[in-house]
XYZ file of C-alpha atoms in Angstrom:
774
model
C 62.178 106.824 108.838
C 61.801 108.027 112.459
C 58.290 108.214 113.961
C 57.357 111.256 116.102
C 56.209 110.591 119.673
C 52.521 111.229 118.880
C 52.676 108.138 116.687
C 51.884 109.822 113.360
C 54.626 109.914 110.744
C 55.012 113.555 109.689
C 57.345 114.267 106.796
C 57.389 117.776 105.423
C 57.777 118.647 101.782
C 61.066 120.248 102.766
C 62.323 116.967 104.260
C 61.269 115.068 101.140
C 63.176 117.547 99.024
C 66.210 117.195 101.327
C 66.186 113.416 100.979
C 65.872 113.719 97.206
C 68.787 116.197 97.144
C 70.974 113.860 99.245
C 70.085 111.028 96.851
C 71.234 113.154 93.927
C 74.485 113.947 95.708
C 75.103 110.285 96.527
C 74.395 109.171 92.991
C 76.793 111.770 91.624
C 79.526 110.662 94.027
C 79.695 114.151 95.574
C 78.836 113.659 99.216
C 80.064 115.744 102.097
C 83.612 114.743 102.978
C 84.169 113.336 99.538
C 84.852 116.644 97.871
C 87.169 118.019 100.554
C 90.217 116.529 102.280
C 90.481 115.523 105.921
C 92.973 117.647 107.868
C 93.619 119.160 111.297
C 94.228 122.766 112.349
C 91.517 124.241 110.118
C 92.201 127.789 111.232
C 89.936 129.149 108.498
C 86.907 127.535 110.141
C 88.126 127.961 113.720
C 90.593 130.865 114.178
C 91.141 129.904 117.837
C 93.194 126.903 116.685
C 95.955 129.277 115.526
C 97.022 129.754 119.158
C 97.776 126.035 119.596
C 101.460 125.182 119.335
C 100.936 122.005 117.307
C 99.079 124.053 114.667
C 102.025 126.435 114.256
C 103.869 125.201 111.163
C 106.800 127.555 111.826
C 107.805 125.450 114.852
C 109.854 122.265 114.598
C 107.988 118.984 114.286
C 109.295 117.624 117.613
C 108.036 120.616 119.590
C 104.685 120.599 117.767
C 104.176 116.909 118.504
C 105.165 117.365 122.162
C 102.669 120.222 122.452
C 99.900 118.047 121.043
C 100.631 114.977 123.160
C 100.591 116.928 126.430
C 97.085 118.242 125.653
C 95.521 114.783 125.349
C 93.794 112.652 127.982
C 94.729 108.979 128.306
C 91.544 107.908 126.519
C 92.251 110.346 123.676
C 95.802 109.069 123.361
C 94.587 105.473 123.104
C 92.317 106.524 120.235
C 95.447 107.346 118.233
C 96.935 103.850 118.604
C 94.617 102.279 115.998
C 94.197 102.651 112.245
C 90.705 104.187 112.504
C 92.064 106.987 114.652
C 89.671 108.958 116.852
C 88.845 112.634 116.633
C 89.390 115.327 119.243
C 87.000 118.077 118.235
C 88.080 120.425 121.034
C 91.537 120.511 119.405
C 90.355 120.582 115.802
C 91.553 117.036 115.050
C 89.200 115.013 112.812
C 89.028 111.236 112.470
C 91.791 109.829 110.273
C 91.986 106.426 108.581
C 95.596 105.212 108.389
C 94.954 102.120 106.261
C 95.356 102.732 102.533
C 97.172 100.550 100.008
C 99.250 101.412 96.943
C 101.092 98.233 95.971
C 101.025 98.951 92.216
C 98.616 101.863 91.988
C 96.144 103.540 94.329
C 94.006 100.701 95.695
C 90.609 100.601 97.377
C 91.499 97.483 99.373
C 92.020 99.489 102.597
C 89.199 101.572 104.136
C 91.138 104.815 103.727
C 90.617 105.007 99.960
C 87.621 104.686 97.687
C 86.570 105.506 94.150
C 83.505 107.459 93.068
C 82.036 109.178 90.030
C 84.484 111.966 90.759
C 87.487 109.626 90.450
C 86.223 106.295 89.077
C 89.649 104.663 88.800
C 93.411 105.098 89.107
C 96.344 103.925 87.015
C 96.905 100.208 87.646
C 100.542 99.268 87.041
C 101.781 95.695 86.623
C 101.887 93.515 89.699
C 105.256 94.095 91.429
C 106.890 90.804 90.408
C 106.674 91.863 86.740
C 107.879 95.420 87.346
C 110.848 93.929 89.239
C 111.664 91.872 86.127
C 112.514 95.136 84.343
C 115.550 95.514 86.662
C 115.136 99.249 86.153
C 115.481 101.233 89.390
C 114.512 104.508 87.710
C 111.255 102.861 86.571
C 110.542 101.672 90.129
C 110.841 105.269 91.343
C 108.882 106.735 88.421
C 105.919 104.457 89.184
C 106.071 105.537 92.824
C 105.946 109.200 91.790
C 102.855 108.652 89.636
C 101.096 106.646 92.351
C 101.773 109.311 94.993
C 100.577 112.075 92.664
C 97.328 110.223 92.034
C 97.011 109.525 95.777
C 97.440 113.219 96.622
C 94.943 114.155 93.917
C 92.397 111.777 95.436
C 93.173 112.990 98.966
C 92.368 116.543 97.896
C 88.821 115.514 97.022
C 88.309 113.420 100.150
C 88.711 110.002 98.514
C 92.071 108.872 99.898
C 94.413 109.049 102.838
C 98.077 109.983 103.083
C 99.490 106.784 104.603
C 99.978 103.797 102.282
C 100.951 100.341 103.502
C 103.123 99.468 100.528
C 105.512 98.046 99.281
C 105.721 94.349 100.135
C 109.444 93.545 100.162
C 109.434 90.011 101.549
C 111.780 87.580 99.830
C 110.007 85.270 97.346
C 111.629 82.219 98.928
C 109.244 79.496 97.783
C 107.458 79.285 94.410
C 104.244 78.113 96.072
C 103.713 81.309 98.071
C 100.468 82.963 96.980
C 101.767 86.459 97.725
C 105.054 86.147 95.856
C 103.353 88.132 93.089
C 103.388 91.205 95.360
C 107.147 91.074 95.918
C 110.221 92.026 93.863
C 111.462 88.421 93.821
C 114.023 86.183 95.513
C 117.152 88.344 95.550
C 117.960 90.582 98.556
C 119.727 93.227 96.448
C 116.926 93.528 93.872
C 114.338 93.615 96.660
C 116.351 96.311 98.433
C 116.705 98.428 95.288
C 113.029 98.023 94.442
C 111.875 98.873 97.965
C 114.052 101.942 98.463
C 113.363 103.251 94.927
C 109.589 102.796 95.099
C 109.524 104.381 98.563
C 111.468 107.398 97.322
C 108.997 107.754 94.455
C 106.083 107.687 96.874
C 107.557 109.886 99.582
C 109.915 112.486 98.147
C 108.443 115.938 97.803
C 109.060 118.265 94.886
C 110.154 121.231 97.012
C 113.407 119.753 98.300
C 112.133 119.409 101.883
C 114.049 116.287 103.018
C 111.870 115.691 106.091
C 108.524 116.354 104.420
C 106.467 113.550 102.891
C 104.364 113.544 99.735
C 102.675 110.391 101.045
C 103.983 107.991 103.695
C 105.052 104.521 102.509
C 105.353 101.360 104.611
C 107.671 98.398 104.056
C 106.068 95.078 104.979
C 105.818 92.333 106.303
C 108.624 92.337 108.866
C 110.033 89.692 108.915
C 110.676 86.202 107.455
C 107.046 86.170 106.335
C 106.259 83.993 103.333
C 103.873 81.223 104.331
C 100.178 82.059 104.028
C 98.253 78.803 104.010
C 99.993 75.582 102.998
C 98.831 72.072 103.882
C 97.190 73.169 107.125
C 99.888 75.629 108.224
C 98.674 79.220 108.141
C 100.319 82.566 108.744
C 98.459 83.115 112.020
C 100.114 80.096 113.637
C 103.359 79.626 111.716
C 106.626 79.830 113.606
C 109.405 80.682 111.149
C 112.561 79.021 112.433
C 115.360 81.093 110.915
C 119.112 80.925 111.444
C 120.940 84.108 112.362
C 122.890 83.742 109.120
C 119.798 83.522 106.894
C 118.107 86.319 108.801
C 120.955 88.757 108.220
C 121.903 87.856 104.664
C 118.472 87.132 103.154
C 115.390 88.183 105.108
C 116.513 91.457 106.712
C 118.479 93.311 103.980
C 115.412 94.623 102.065
C 113.957 96.084 105.277
C 117.284 97.568 106.310
C 117.645 99.215 102.904
C 114.051 100.439 103.000
C 114.701 102.264 106.281
C 118.273 103.440 105.720
C 118.375 104.061 101.950
C 114.689 104.752 101.332
C 114.017 106.618 104.610
C 110.627 104.906 104.716
C 108.065 106.371 107.112
C 106.783 103.029 108.382
C 107.488 99.326 108.798
C 104.735 96.747 109.301
C 105.342 93.741 111.548
C 103.893 90.425 110.398
C 101.517 87.752 111.730
C 104.022 84.943 112.069
C 106.366 84.127 114.899
C 110.102 84.149 114.272
C 112.020 81.683 116.415
C 109.122 81.458 118.867
C 108.245 85.143 119.234
C 105.473 87.031 117.418
C 107.209 89.739 115.400
C 104.829 92.415 116.728
C 105.784 91.452 120.289
C 109.542 91.220 119.826
C 111.450 94.186 121.333
C 114.686 93.049 119.674
C 113.156 93.142 116.187
C 111.128 96.339 116.679
C 112.718 98.737 119.191
C 116.099 97.057 118.920
C 116.653 96.760 115.177
C 114.157 98.961 113.297
C 114.311 101.938 115.611
C 117.577 101.321 117.425
C 120.008 100.073 114.765
C 118.359 101.406 111.613
C 116.969 104.649 113.143
C 113.480 104.565 111.624
C 112.034 108.054 111.276
C 108.378 107.117 111.453
C 105.984 104.581 112.955
C 105.766 100.811 113.322
C 102.356 99.335 112.484
C 100.976 95.838 113.000
C 99.566 93.759 110.196
C 95.803 93.837 110.586
C 94.771 92.204 113.873
C 98.303 90.894 114.521
C 98.073 91.789 118.221
C 94.742 89.993 118.461
C 96.362 87.057 116.621
C 99.253 86.649 119.030
C 96.840 86.740 121.949
C 93.902 84.706 120.611
C 95.538 82.398 118.040
C 99.124 82.029 119.228
C 98.276 82.307 122.941
C 101.480 84.219 123.543
C 100.033 86.032 126.572
C 97.500 85.010 129.208
C 95.452 88.200 129.109
C 94.601 90.787 126.441
C 96.033 93.507 128.673
C 99.399 91.730 128.696
C 99.262 91.507 124.885
C 98.603 95.245 124.588
C 101.406 96.057 127.013
C 103.915 93.731 125.361
C 103.193 95.068 121.869
C 103.548 98.727 122.816
C 106.598 98.041 124.988
C 108.223 96.140 122.116
C 107.984 99.245 119.929
C 104.621 98.958 118.175
C 103.126 102.400 117.531
C 99.931 101.671 115.618
C 97.552 98.699 115.682
C 95.714 97.877 112.478
C 92.561 96.662 114.177
C 90.794 97.572 117.400
C 92.681 95.479 119.969
C 94.715 98.309 121.495
C 91.696 100.613 121.701
C 89.938 97.985 123.835
C 92.703 96.780 126.151
C 95.369 99.474 126.558
C 93.619 101.503 129.258
C 93.240 98.414 131.427
C 96.917 97.600 130.830
C 97.889 101.045 132.153
C 95.520 100.882 135.128
C 96.756 97.382 135.920
C 100.355 98.554 136.100
C 101.454 96.600 133.035
C 102.235 99.645 130.914
C 103.366 103.195 131.637
C 101.469 106.042 129.987
C 104.868 107.301 128.796
C 105.073 104.278 126.474
C 101.791 105.343 124.844
C 103.132 108.894 124.534
C 106.154 107.513 122.709
C 104.003 105.531 120.279
C 101.622 108.353 119.397
C 104.574 110.741 119.118
C 105.835 108.591 116.242
C 102.372 108.527 114.669
C 101.794 112.271 114.978
C 105.312 112.981 113.744
C 104.472 111.156 110.507
C 101.226 113.111 110.049
C 103.102 116.367 110.741
C 105.614 115.532 107.995
C 102.673 114.961 105.639
C 101.273 118.439 106.353
C 98.154 117.030 108.039
C 98.442 119.627 110.815
C 99.303 122.541 108.526
C 95.751 123.568 107.678
C 93.985 123.317 104.343
C 96.126 121.099 102.036
C 94.598 122.810 99.001
C 96.746 125.824 99.929
C 99.891 123.706 100.176
C 102.383 122.223 97.705
C 100.060 119.576 96.227
C 96.856 121.556 96.670
C 96.179 122.031 92.970
C 96.081 118.295 92.234
C 92.658 116.809 91.582
C 90.686 114.365 89.416
C 92.321 115.729 86.241
C 95.673 114.363 87.511
C 94.457 110.763 87.862
C 94.538 108.378 84.879
C 96.295 110.930 82.674
C 97.404 109.697 79.266
C 101.021 109.961 80.425
C 100.346 107.819 83.510
C 98.528 105.168 81.500
C 101.382 105.073 78.997
C 103.820 104.471 81.878
C 101.708 101.469 82.944
C 102.077 100.066 79.419
C 105.790 100.836 79.366
C 106.319 99.136 82.751
C 104.626 95.977 81.460
C 106.699 96.014 78.269
C 109.927 96.405 80.231
C 109.058 93.529 82.576
C 107.853 90.901 80.086
C 110.381 88.058 79.854
C 111.062 86.138 76.637
C 112.099 82.695 77.876
C 112.311 80.811 74.580
C 112.505 81.917 70.965
C 113.723 79.200 68.663
C 114.387 79.509 65.875
C 113.684 83.246 66.212
C 110.010 83.019 65.253
C 109.308 86.169 67.234
C 108.651 88.936 66.549
C 105.694 88.136 64.328
C 105.216 90.381 61.313
C 101.872 92.220 61.521
C 101.806 92.373 57.716
C 102.787 88.755 56.983
C 100.386 87.276 59.554
C 96.904 87.358 58.045
C 95.201 85.331 60.791
C 96.123 84.758 64.429
C 94.523 82.131 66.678
C 94.286 83.401 70.258
C 93.538 80.630 72.751
C 93.495 80.168 76.509
C 91.669 80.970 79.745
C 93.734 84.156 80.209
C 93.433 85.332 76.609
C 90.598 87.792 77.176
C 90.814 88.562 80.894
C 90.601 91.946 82.580
C 90.818 91.788 86.385
C 93.272 88.866 86.303
C 95.854 91.238 84.790
C 95.965 93.511 87.848
C 96.615 90.832 90.457
C 95.814 91.533 94.106
C 95.904 94.667 96.283
C 94.457 96.237 93.189
C 92.335 99.316 92.618
C 89.868 100.072 89.867
C 91.942 100.738 86.726
C 91.479 103.598 84.297
C 90.555 101.057 81.621
C 91.623 97.596 80.459
C 93.269 96.337 77.296
C 92.935 92.533 77.273
C 95.480 90.367 75.449
C 92.885 89.581 72.773
C 92.165 93.294 72.276
C 95.875 94.093 72.135
C 96.584 91.437 69.501
C 93.450 92.227 67.478
C 94.617 95.830 67.147
C 97.409 94.586 64.840
C 96.006 91.547 63.013
C 92.787 89.626 62.400
C 92.201 87.122 65.184
C 90.058 84.120 66.000
C 89.490 83.279 69.670
C 88.684 80.245 71.768
C 89.110 80.181 75.582
C 89.983 76.463 75.515
C 89.026 76.201 79.207
C 86.120 77.767 81.062
C 88.573 79.188 83.644
C 92.191 78.774 84.753
C 91.349 75.702 86.830
C 90.664 74.070 83.426
C 88.996 70.941 84.742
C 88.018 70.007 81.179
C 89.894 71.419 78.197
C 87.744 72.193 75.140
C 90.240 70.778 72.675
C 88.340 70.474 69.411
C 87.345 74.107 68.951
C 90.829 75.311 69.958
C 92.631 72.884 67.642
C 90.358 73.845 64.766
C 91.241 77.557 64.823
C 94.948 76.808 65.394
C 95.035 74.558 62.325
C 93.735 77.365 60.147
C 95.732 80.309 61.506
C 99.124 81.617 60.367
C 100.267 81.665 64.014
C 98.848 80.727 67.418
C 99.144 82.523 70.751
C 98.201 80.473 73.845
C 97.637 82.605 76.965
C 97.621 80.349 80.001
C 98.642 80.512 83.659
C 96.964 81.424 86.930
C 94.820 84.005 88.686
C 93.832 84.769 92.285
C 91.851 81.511 92.525
C 95.175 79.655 92.166
C 97.653 81.908 94.023
C 96.668 84.688 96.409
C 96.825 85.990 99.965
C 95.834 83.061 102.224
C 96.199 80.711 99.228
C 99.535 78.988 98.633
C 99.925 76.421 95.876
C 100.567 72.708 96.307
C 101.495 72.095 92.662
C 103.573 74.431 90.518
C 102.478 72.984 87.184
C 99.913 74.606 84.916
C 96.494 74.056 86.561
C 94.114 71.316 85.462
C 94.229 70.364 81.786
C 96.068 73.509 80.655
C 99.186 71.514 79.688
C 97.050 69.116 77.652
C 95.445 72.056 75.853
C 98.855 73.592 75.082
C 100.331 70.333 73.775
C 97.331 69.381 71.631
C 96.950 72.857 70.134
C 100.689 72.966 69.372
C 100.418 69.653 67.529
C 97.483 70.937 65.453
C 98.888 74.377 64.704
C 99.810 75.324 61.170
C 102.271 78.071 62.111
C 104.492 79.114 65.022
C 103.090 78.686 68.553
C 103.710 81.320 71.204
C 102.991 80.253 74.789
C 102.257 83.157 77.145
C 102.267 82.443 80.898
C 100.312 84.939 83.015
C 101.161 84.236 86.659
C 102.853 85.588 89.752
C 104.839 82.491 90.661
C 106.939 80.330 88.387
C 105.481 77.300 86.633
C 107.013 73.947 85.782
C 106.547 74.158 82.016
C 109.387 71.745 81.213
C 107.106 70.042 78.697
C 106.772 73.265 76.697
C 110.434 74.165 76.967
C 111.412 70.976 75.117
C 108.438 70.853 72.711
C 109.783 71.867 69.274
C 106.269 72.791 68.138
C 106.175 75.506 70.842
C 108.460 78.037 69.250
C 108.367 80.834 71.839
C 107.531 81.264 75.518
C 106.774 84.569 77.274
C 106.176 85.191 80.961
C 104.043 88.296 81.501
C 103.374 88.241 85.266
C 100.123 90.033 85.987
C 100.784 92.891 83.570
C 98.388 95.601 84.788
C 95.643 97.543 83.048
C 97.558 97.870 79.758
C 98.829 94.289 79.819
C 97.185 93.243 76.571
C 98.716 96.131 74.674
C 102.169 95.398 76.147
C 101.943 91.692 75.227
C 101.078 92.644 71.640
C 103.903 95.202 71.562
C 106.396 92.431 72.350
C 104.883 89.726 70.116
C 104.790 92.021 67.070
C 108.207 93.566 67.721
C 107.061 97.106 68.470
C 109.090 96.575 71.638
C 112.224 94.478 72.059
C 111.815 92.363 75.244
C 114.369 93.056 77.966
C 112.835 91.574 81.117
C 114.726 89.020 83.187
C 113.303 86.576 85.718
C 113.458 87.908 89.289
C 112.960 84.394 90.689
C 113.921 80.783 90.030
C 111.389 78.517 88.307
C 111.589 75.115 89.989
C 110.398 71.701 88.751
C 107.370 70.050 90.358
C 109.757 67.585 92.051
C 110.933 70.489 94.261
C 107.361 71.067 95.464
C 106.905 67.330 96.021
C 109.994 66.949 98.195
C 110.663 70.266 99.955
C 108.379 71.445 102.783
C 107.316 75.053 102.285
C 107.793 75.584 106.022
C 111.555 74.947 105.920
C 112.992 78.487 106.074
C 116.631 77.470 105.512
C 118.174 79.122 102.473
C 121.286 76.958 102.462
C 121.362 73.343 101.269
C 121.881 70.468 103.677
C 123.635 67.522 101.982
C 123.008 65.294 105.016
C 119.268 65.105 104.275
C 119.151 66.058 100.591
C 117.636 69.486 101.221
C 118.558 71.462 98.072
C 118.494 75.021 99.426
C 116.610 77.933 97.896
C 117.072 80.679 95.303
C 119.824 80.985 92.715
C 122.228 81.895 95.512
C 122.042 78.499 97.228
C 119.804 76.051 95.348
C 121.694 72.988 94.113
C 118.928 71.159 92.219
C 117.554 71.242 88.680
C 115.663 74.318 87.485
C 113.169 74.986 84.713
C 114.476 78.553 84.422
C 116.728 80.462 86.782
C 117.025 83.965 88.180
C 118.130 86.415 85.475
C 116.967 84.263 82.555
C 115.476 86.006 79.542
C 116.426 86.676 75.934
C 116.019 89.529 73.494
C 115.394 89.991 69.781
C 118.961 91.336 69.725
C 122.193 89.892 71.024
C 124.604 91.758 73.298
C 128.321 91.326 73.901
C 130.238 92.386 77.003
C 133.866 93.471 77.050
C 135.745 94.061 80.286
C 137.589 97.389 80.112
C 138.772 97.836 83.679
C 138.777 95.627 86.778
C 141.445 95.214 89.437
C 143.202 91.875 89.830
C 144.257 92.510 93.425
C 142.777 94.632 96.183
C 144.569 95.386 99.471
C 142.655 96.124 102.666
C 144.767 98.404 104.874
C 145.119 97.254 108.487
C 146.826 98.936 111.419
C 150.199 97.379 112.363
C 148.811 95.870 115.567
C 145.973 94.012 113.828
C 145.899 90.333 114.717
C 145.728 89.295 111.051
C 149.332 90.464 110.549
C 150.516 87.751 112.926
C 147.774 85.140 112.477
C 146.483 83.711 109.203
C 142.968 85.156 108.861
C 140.424 83.840 106.390
C 138.141 86.849 106.727
C 137.834 90.310 108.268
C 134.972 91.859 110.230
C 133.105 94.481 108.228
C 132.363 96.547 111.322
C 136.019 97.440 111.874
C 137.532 100.821 111.044
C 139.471 99.460 108.053
C 136.215 99.111 106.108
C 135.501 102.796 105.621
C 135.351 103.956 101.969
C 137.060 100.956 100.449
C 136.076 100.386 96.858
C 136.937 100.168 93.192
C 135.299 100.627 89.801
C 134.552 98.079 87.115
C 134.184 99.378 83.549
C 132.515 97.368 80.794
C 131.683 97.934 77.161
C 128.341 96.546 76.041
C 127.520 96.231 72.346
C 124.193 95.512 70.682
C 125.265 93.184 67.876
C 121.729 92.672 66.592
C 119.606 94.443 64.001
C 117.042 95.827 66.480
C 117.325 98.544 69.121
C 116.670 97.423 72.644
C 117.512 97.538 76.331
C 119.817 95.138 78.078
C 120.322 94.448 81.774
C 123.951 94.074 82.774
C 124.280 91.917 85.906
C 127.392 91.975 88.079
C 127.663 88.845 90.242
C 130.368 87.791 92.673
C 131.501 84.401 93.952
C 133.403 84.604 97.240
C 136.001 82.154 98.492
C 134.234 79.127 99.967
C 133.765 80.257 103.543
C 130.836 80.466 105.996
C 128.515 78.560 103.604
C 128.668 81.555 101.296
C 126.350 81.809 98.276
C 127.286 80.108 95.006
C 127.127 83.629 93.616
C 125.332 86.792 94.606
C 124.220 89.922 92.795
C 126.360 93.014 93.408
C 124.626 95.336 90.995
C 122.599 95.726 87.823
C 122.328 98.448 85.190
C 119.800 98.753 82.375
C 121.249 100.244 79.191
C 119.441 101.097 75.943
C 121.382 100.543 72.725
C 120.392 101.084 69.132
C 121.435 98.355 66.695
C 125.208 97.904 66.284
C 126.092 100.546 68.895
C 127.900 100.214 72.182
C 128.016 101.976 75.537
C 130.168 101.916 78.621
C 128.715 100.704 81.909
C 130.397 101.363 85.231
C 129.860 99.635 88.547
C 131.174 101.078 91.819
C 132.001 98.196 94.159
C 132.103 98.821 97.907
C 134.390 96.047 99.119
C 132.974 95.665 102.619
C 129.339 96.015 101.582
C 129.312 94.213 98.244
C 131.964 91.509 98.603
C 131.127 90.533 102.178
C 129.247 87.456 103.357
C 127.409 86.736 106.602
C 128.902 84.164 108.944
C 127.018 81.608 111.034
C 126.577 84.086 113.899
C 125.130 86.808 111.708
C 128.318 88.881 111.464
C 129.290 90.352 108.119
C 132.807 89.410 106.953
C 134.985 90.043 103.916
C 136.621 86.816 102.835
C 140.303 87.078 102.021
C 141.526 85.292 98.915
C 140.227 84.708 95.410
C 136.862 86.255 94.461
C 135.349 85.847 90.998
C 133.353 88.642 89.362
C 130.858 87.581 86.657
C 129.205 89.621 83.906
C 127.369 87.377 81.455
C 129.919 84.835 80.269
C 132.835 87.040 81.362
C 134.731 86.168 84.528
C 137.410 88.191 86.271
C 139.415 87.053 89.289
C 140.032 89.413 92.189
C 142.465 88.608 94.983
C 141.495 90.393 98.227
C 144.493 90.663 100.542
C 145.806 92.555 103.559
């Protein structure tokens, strides 16, 4: 409390009442700014703003942005280069916080979003790696739509921003990476489809305005970023040495698709260096590729403190002013952090940076806010103005979270068909394991506060009587409590063991050394399986794969499920699958390697392709030549499905002009960039039949193996379709194949080529040869 100058504290009754009233408002979660959104051009409060060009929504965005930029001083402009953007009260522009997160639901990880009594939680979907396992692009987009609706609803009551730094579309290259859980997996096509679909769900408006944004998404972390902290190498110092070939056929495609197919509003550059250059300081990667080649319509943002990192940790520049100048000149528009607000003015005054470069950066930032309607006055009078707390955590949204988990859960083993369990035949179920009754573990990282939780134990107990023992005090499981666990397993009709990891094992800034079950978990599983009276179902809750070879071959362990981090409704979804209320259809989006891989292969080796000269086995199903525990696409169902090829060409001719060199010289491949590649394609038609007794969904994968040229992949995914079939019915599935896009490979120089000769198309056990000729 302030003390008046005469030295005597004087507090009036009125002031006491005011403090009490503020306390009531705080405790109810209804404080000023929390019940109303942040926006510019509030003409209702200040009619004079109507005369400003940038507040005139009838003008084009480019002219509005230009009008705004020319009104700003240099210091004001610099205030718009950082995530906690400054205000310009004379122009009716309030402070705006750019940093919000929405990886798998509205999150309060960034400072732009928070929860209160008004909105205590938001729908928490499964962690991305599990959603990706559904291989259902329409689901990816549907989740994005729900998340953006809840985000807009929270924005309208002052609890959230409009700019969300999600999704993470890095390739899950190494099973030890702590952030692999945030990604769609190891395959460039799946990652591309996930990224562009989720972005469309977040961004697309419901009024058909193609340039408007519901919220602004951001694809991160650009690029070749997938080492956080492994054996003394951290992301702030790591230099990813990447071949041109790997860059263009593995690391870049998801980002390219995000910009071109998803029309994302932002790309975030990463902490690491790529081939010696910090990504946020590389003009080729930023201005050259993202904005130049891919034509980003939006802004480029740094990962938080990345500019500070390349100055202070990587020592890429001698002075902070040089770092600011290099970043902005390279194409960076927004700095998450405060570095640019401190050092940009000195960079301009020192002649290192032209003010025009700052104008360019803030033009991209303002353009994004214009597309969001931030400068159109009160958002409550706009398209999404009626959304509010009633639209967050709706029953429909929570049901979608459960459905997403069900669709992603992967059944890895089921012999001899012990699952599904009968909820009427099973009179007692032993539920054991450190993840059997968890809540927060289920929502992974970059999480928010969920609407509610259903733990695995709660989900299972809803169908049958259960007994429960954790078996370990936590997932580290330094000492397994065997006796109590074995005792309940010996008495129960069936046993469910729920094991795996949590953020103490794999997380941001925490990569794994070992990829086995932590501590004495394996001992607990084996001993309980030996003691069990009935079937034993092993459930692995984790982001990364685990070497569970011991369980795969243990005949006492009848079934194995991988459930990722399954979100707020994870326990209900696990029970739905175990009891057969839902037929599992998930497929692994990443390879599960043996521990020997982690023992021999440095995480820091970025090469995707194997090197026989030194025994390096390569990475991912596309290139890896070693043994696996499970591989990409693995997963079984309670039904069986048969594929029948209806239509596929045997030969495909690429038309070339008479003067083309390949008419006179024997060519092994053709450049994709040439004119002959326009609109070349064919269809593949398949019949898929559910030959089982249970309705269910099935993912049809179309793979291709190219002629052996340019160290091409062993096979690569061309497309996938999810089809639902009732028992004993069939459906036709069609794939459209773009020859130059889908059948091409990247050569050693990074050029895309179509190999001439014999290609093999794979669907399940079916194979069809295709001869590509000129």
